[in-house]
Structures are given as structure tokens and as C-alpha cells.
Coordinates of C-alpha atoms in Angstrom, one line a residue:
M1 CA -18.6 28.7 -30.9
S2 CA -19.2 25.7 -28.4
A3 CA -17.8 27.1 -24.5
P4 CA -14.2 24.8 -23.8
E5 CA -15.3 21.1 -22.4
R6 CA -14.0 22.2 -18.8
I7 CA -11.5 19.5 -17.7
P8 CA -12.9 18.3 -14.0
P9 CA -9.6 18.6 -11.3
R10 CA -11.3 15.2 -9.9
S11 CA -11.1 13.4 -12.7
V12 CA -8.0 13.9 -13.2
T13 CA -3.9 12.0 -12.4
T14 CA -0.7 12.6 -12.3
T15 CA -0.4 10.3 -15.6
D16 CA -3.3 11.6 -18.1
P17 CA -1.4 12.6 -20.8
A18 CA -4.4 14.6 -22.4
V19 CA -4.0 16.9 -19.4
T20 CA -0.3 17.4 -20.0
T21 CA -1.0 18.6 -23.5
L22 CA -4.2 21.2 -21.9
L23 CA -0.9 21.9 -19.1
A24 CA 1.8 22.9 -22.0
E25 CA 0.0 23.3 -25.1
G26 CA -2.9 25.3 -24.0
E27 CA -3.4 29.0 -24.1
L28 CA -2.7 30.5 -20.8
T29 CA -5.0 33.8 -19.5
V30 CA -4.0 35.3 -16.1
R31 CA -7.2 35.6 -13.8
G32 CA -5.7 36.9 -10.5
R33 CA -3.1 36.8 -8.5
I34 CA -2.6 34.2 -5.5
R35 CA -1.8 37.2 -2.5
E36 CA -1.2 34.1 -0.1
A37 CA 1.9 33.1 -1.5
S38 CA 5.3 34.4 -1.0
N39 CA 6.5 34.3 -4.8
T40 CA 3.9 35.8 -7.1
A41 CA 1.4 33.0 -7.7
L42 CA -0.9 33.1 -10.0
Y43 CA -4.9 31.8 -11.0
C44 CA -5.2 31.5 -14.2
T45 CA -7.3 28.8 -17.3
V46 CA -6.0 27.1 -19.8
T47 CA -7.4 26.1 -23.6
H48 CA -6.2 24.1 -25.5
E49 CA -8.1 22.6 -28.8
G50 CA -11.7 22.9 -26.9
R51 CA -11.1 21.8 -23.1
E52 CA -10.3 24.2 -20.7
A53 CA -8.6 23.7 -16.9
A54 CA -8.1 26.3 -14.5
C55 CA -4.0 25.7 -13.2
V56 CA -1.5 27.5 -11.5
Y57 CA 0.7 30.1 -13.7
K58 CA 4.2 31.1 -10.5
P59 CA 6.6 32.2 -13.2
V60 CA 10.3 32.1 -12.8
A61 CA 10.5 36.1 -12.9
G62 CA 8.5 36.3 -10.0
E63 CA 10.2 34.0 -7.7
R64 CA 12.8 35.4 -4.4
P65 CA 16.4 34.3 -4.1
L66 CA 16.6 31.4 -1.4
W67 CA 20.3 31.8 0.0
D68 CA 20.1 28.2 0.6
F69 CA 19.0 27.8 -3.1
P70 CA 21.9 29.3 -5.4
T71 CA 21.0 27.5 -8.6
G72 CA 17.5 26.5 -10.0
T73 CA 13.9 27.6 -9.8
L74 CA 11.2 26.8 -7.6
A75 CA 9.3 25.7 -11.1
G76 CA 11.9 24.0 -12.1
R77 CA 12.2 21.8 -8.6
E78 CA 7.9 22.3 -8.9
V79 CA 7.7 20.1 -11.7
A80 CA 10.7 17.8 -10.5
A81 CA 8.3 16.2 -7.6
H82 CA 5.7 16.2 -10.1
L83 CA 7.6 13.3 -12.7
V84 CA 9.4 11.9 -9.3
C85 CA 5.6 11.3 -7.8
A86 CA 4.5 9.9 -11.5
A87 CA 7.4 7.5 -11.9
T88 CA 6.3 6.0 -8.4
G89 CA 2.5 5.3 -10.1
W90 CA 1.4 7.4 -6.2
D91 CA -1.4 10.2 -7.8
L92 CA -0.2 12.6 -5.3
V93 CA 1.0 16.4 -7.2
P94 CA -0.9 17.9 -9.4
P95 CA -0.3 17.5 -12.9
T96 CA 2.9 19.9 -13.4
V97 CA 4.9 21.4 -16.6
L98 CA 7.3 23.9 -17.5
R99 CA 6.4 26.7 -20.2
D100 CA 6.4 30.0 -21.0
G101 CA 3.5 31.9 -20.2
P102 CA 2.4 36.1 -20.4
H103 CA 5.9 36.9 -17.8
G104 CA 8.2 34.0 -19.2
E105 CA 9.0 30.9 -18.4
G106 CA 7.2 29.4 -15.6
M107 CA 5.1 26.6 -13.3
C108 CA 2.2 25.5 -14.8
Q109 CA 0.0 23.2 -12.3
L110 CA -3.6 22.0 -13.0
W111 CA -6.0 23.5 -10.3
V112 CA -7.2 21.4 -7.1
E113 CA -10.7 21.8 -5.9
T114 CA -10.4 21.0 -2.3
V115 CA -13.3 19.2 -0.6
P116 CA -13.9 18.6 2.7
G117 CA -12.5 15.0 4.3
D118 CA -11.9 13.1 7.2
A119 CA -8.9 16.0 9.4
L120 CA -5.8 15.7 9.1
L121 CA -3.7 17.0 11.1
A122 CA -5.1 18.3 15.3
V123 CA -3.8 19.5 18.6
V124 CA -5.4 17.5 21.6
E125 CA -4.9 17.2 24.9
G126 CA -1.9 15.0 26.8
E127 CA 1.0 13.3 25.9
E128 CA 0.3 10.7 23.6
A129 CA -1.9 10.1 19.9
E130 CA -5.2 8.3 20.7
P131 CA -5.6 5.3 18.1
G132 CA -5.2 6.1 14.6
W133 CA -2.7 9.6 14.8
K134 CA 0.3 9.8 14.5
A135 CA 2.7 12.8 17.3
I136 CA 4.4 15.1 15.6
G137 CA 5.6 17.1 18.8
F138 CA 4.5 20.2 20.8
V139 CA 3.4 23.0 20.4
D140 CA 3.3 26.6 22.4
T141 CA -1.3 27.5 23.4
G142 CA -0.3 30.5 24.0
D143 CA -1.5 30.5 27.2
G144 CA 2.1 29.5 28.6
G145 CA 0.3 25.7 28.0
T146 CA 1.1 23.4 25.4
A147 CA -0.9 20.7 23.7
L148 CA -0.1 17.7 20.9
L149 CA 0.3 18.2 17.1
V150 CA -0.5 15.3 15.7
H151 CA -1.2 14.1 12.7
A152 CA -3.4 11.7 11.3
D153 CA -2.3 7.7 10.9
D154 CA -3.6 8.0 6.3
P155 CA -1.7 6.3 4.3
R156 CA -1.6 8.1 1.7
L157 CA 0.2 11.1 3.9
R158 CA 2.5 8.2 5.1
R159 CA 3.0 7.7 1.0
L160 CA 3.3 11.1 0.9
A161 CA 5.9 11.3 3.8
V162 CA 8.6 9.2 1.6
L163 CA 7.9 10.5 -0.6
D164 CA 8.9 14.1 0.4
A165 CA 11.9 12.2 2.0
V166 CA 12.9 11.3 -2.0
I167 CA 12.2 14.8 -2.8
N168 CA 14.4 16.3 0.5
N169 CA 11.1 18.8 1.0
A170 CA 12.5 21.3 3.2
D171 CA 8.7 23.0 3.1
R172 CA 5.6 20.3 4.2
K173 CA 3.5 22.7 5.6
G174 CA -0.5 22.2 6.7
G175 CA -1.5 24.0 3.5
H176 CA 0.7 22.2 1.7
L177 CA -2.3 18.9 2.3
L178 CA -5.6 19.9 -0.6
P179 CA -8.0 17.1 0.3
A180 CA -10.0 16.6 -3.3
A181 CA -13.4 14.6 -4.5
G182 CA -12.9 10.4 -5.4
G183 CA -10.7 10.0 -1.1
R184 CA -7.7 12.0 -3.5
L185 CA -4.9 13.6 -1.5
Y186 CA -2.0 16.1 -3.5
G187 CA 1.0 17.3 -2.3
I188 CA 1.6 21.5 -3.4
D189 CA 5.1 24.0 -3.6
H190 CA 7.5 22.1 -3.6
G191 CA 9.6 24.8 -4.6
V192 CA 12.3 23.9 -1.3
T193 CA 13.0 20.3 -2.6
F194 CA 16.8 18.3 -3.9
H195 CA 18.5 19.8 -2.4
T196 CA 22.1 17.5 -1.9
E197 CA 22.4 18.3 1.8
D198 CA 20.0 16.8 3.8
K199 CA 16.3 19.4 4.7
L200 CA 13.9 18.0 5.3
R201 CA 11.5 20.1 7.2
T202 CA 8.0 18.2 7.7
L203 CA 4.8 18.0 9.9
L204 CA 4.7 14.0 8.4
W205 CA 6.9 13.1 10.9
G206 CA 5.2 10.3 12.5
W207 CA 6.2 7.1 11.2
A208 CA 9.4 8.4 11.8
G209 CA 11.9 5.2 12.8
E210 CA 8.9 3.0 11.8
P211 CA 9.7 0.2 8.9
L212 CA 8.3 0.8 5.7
T213 CA 5.2 -0.4 4.4
E214 CA 6.3 -3.4 1.6
E215 CA 4.1 -0.9 -1.1
A216 CA 6.5 1.7 -0.2
R217 CA 9.5 -0.7 -0.6
E218 CA 9.0 -2.1 -3.9
V219 CA 8.2 1.7 -5.3
L220 CA 11.4 3.5 -3.7
T221 CA 12.7 0.0 -5.9
G222 CA 11.6 1.0 -9.4
L223 CA 12.4 4.8 -8.3
G224 CA 16.1 3.4 -8.2
A225 CA 16.2 1.9 -11.2
A226 CA 14.2 5.3 -12.5
L227 CA 16.7 7.3 -11.5
A228 CA 20.0 5.2 -12.6
D229 CA 23.1 7.2 -15.3
D230 CA 20.8 5.9 -17.6
G231 CA 17.1 5.4 -16.6
P232 CA 14.3 7.3 -18.1
L233 CA 13.7 9.5 -14.7
S234 CA 17.5 10.8 -14.8
A235 CA 16.9 12.4 -18.2
A236 CA 13.7 13.7 -17.8
L237 CA 14.7 15.6 -14.6
A238 CA 18.6 16.4 -16.3
P239 CA 17.3 20.0 -17.9
L240 CA 15.5 20.5 -14.3
L241 CA 17.9 20.2 -11.8
S242 CA 22.0 19.8 -11.4
A243 CA 23.6 16.4 -12.1
E244 CA 24.3 16.6 -8.2
E245 CA 21.2 17.0 -6.8
I246 CA 19.9 14.5 -9.0
D247 CA 22.9 11.9 -7.8
A248 CA 21.7 12.7 -4.2
T249 CA 18.0 12.0 -4.9
R250 CA 19.1 8.5 -5.9
A251 CA 21.5 8.1 -3.0
R252 CA 18.2 8.8 -0.9
V253 CA 16.6 6.3 -2.2
A254 CA 19.6 4.4 -2.0
A255 CA 20.3 5.2 2.2
L256 CA 15.7 4.6 2.5
L257 CA 15.8 1.1 0.7
A258 CA 19.3 0.3 3.0
A259 CA 17.2 1.1 6.3
G260 CA 14.5 -0.1 5.8
T261 CA 12.8 3.0 8.1
H262 CA 11.2 5.9 7.4
P263 CA 14.0 8.1 8.5
A264 CA 13.8 10.8 11.8
P265 CA 15.3 13.4 11.9
G266 CA 18.7 14.5 12.0
G267 CA 19.1 17.8 14.8
Q268 CA 21.1 19.3 11.9
W269 CA 17.9 21.3 10.2
P270 CA 15.1 22.5 12.4
A271 CA 12.1 19.4 11.4
I272 CA 8.9 21.7 11.3
P273 CA 8.8 24.7 8.7
W274 CA 7.3 27.6 10.0
P275 CA 4.7 28.0 9.5
P276 CA 3.4 24.8 10.5
V277 CA 0.3 25.5 9.1

């Protein structure tokens, strides 16, 4: 018997139907546990009809209850984030499905092999960001001083900032940004998203208050149509999110288009996740 054809993660996009089928229908084999994760996250391989890929499997049974997200599941919201991203046409979230596995129902996401790339975050001296960087805020250096935390003025990060505003991401840490081959950038760990209240916490505040790009406005317009009551995205999200969460997502898209700018911290919620990286 010939060895399965391994699919390099760098060769796929969020809309590759063959990879979605592989993740959804393939045989999952647990290879180990990702111990850095706060909830159960298992490194696996998935095999189907002679094809194989590495993936992450997060069973619902391994989720810790969250007081501020009392309904739904982390796994369901991870899949919902992928579906919204796929609807934008931006290749920012790895292919993700909800399926049964060795430990019950859970999220299964294609593993992304990271590669060295341009720096996305930095801590610098001074009070203003240099050209090519955007200021996030000041951080304590531990010796009684402060330094400026900045992120790159990168169009991939800017798209991700728009996506996070749409899905109301409450936990965009630096460690959730994965540079991949071919100049791609992926965001992962979208379990605390889609709340009906404003909970946006992110490191990507550098464009706060700045006008949205023309590309972003076009994408948001398309999302608004897809999220209509009879839209395809609303139908796809219905098994994963509550009706109120879908309504809130629709409202966030409309608000972004009406404002025409990237959102700014509202002051009702810590703006930066902890730890930030």
C-alpha cells in the first residue's frame, strides 16, 4: 500500500474544498497534546482517501466554562470565525470544521507550519512609532521604565483587524499570529468571539479611527449581503451561533460601514488581552 499523499499546509487556502472534506471526513489520529493551550488542544493527523494532513483537534469536552460566554462552545465559534473569514475572501484563518472525533465533537483545523518572516510586533524606545509601524500602547519594562509596543503597518494585519472587529474577537494575542510560507499570515484561536456585547481586545489597534480601505469597504458590503436573514452566511452560522449573536455580527458590519473607520477602544473593556503575546 502506498503512503498517503501529505498535503503541505502552505499549499491550501481557506476555500480549498478538498481540504475541508479531508478535515471533516478523514480519520483522526491523536499524536500528542499541545500543552501551552488553556483548553484541550490535540495535535493530530487526518487521513482520507489516500491524503493526509496535520491538524489541531479541540474537543468540546475539554473546554473550560467561561463566565462571560455562557452559551455556545469555543469549537463552534472557531468554526464560525473560519466561515466569516472565508466569506471575505481573505485567506486569514486556516480551514476549520466541526466534527466528531476520538473525544467527541470538536473543532478540527488544518495545522499551519510557521516560517521566519518579517517582524510583526516590537517593543521600542521613544513615544512615537517609526515609519512602517503602528503604536499600540506603552508597556512596563520591569525596571521602572516604559517602552512603546508597536505592530507592523502590514496590509495582512490590517485585514485581520477588520475581521476581528466583525467577529468581536476578545483575545487577539501576538502568539495567535502565524506567518506561513509564501508570505501568508494566519490568525488562530477564535474561541472567544461573536459576543453580543462589545468585547474587542486586540493588539491591532494601530489603525484605530483611520478610514477603512476601499478593499475593506467592499468586503464588508459583501458580508452584509451574505449575513442577511436569507443570506448564505447566516444559514451556515445558524448551527454554530445563537440568533442574537448573528444579529450582533450583522450590526457590527453595518456599524463599520456607517462609520467608515477602524474601531477604537470603547473604554468599557480592557483593550489589550493579557498576556499580550
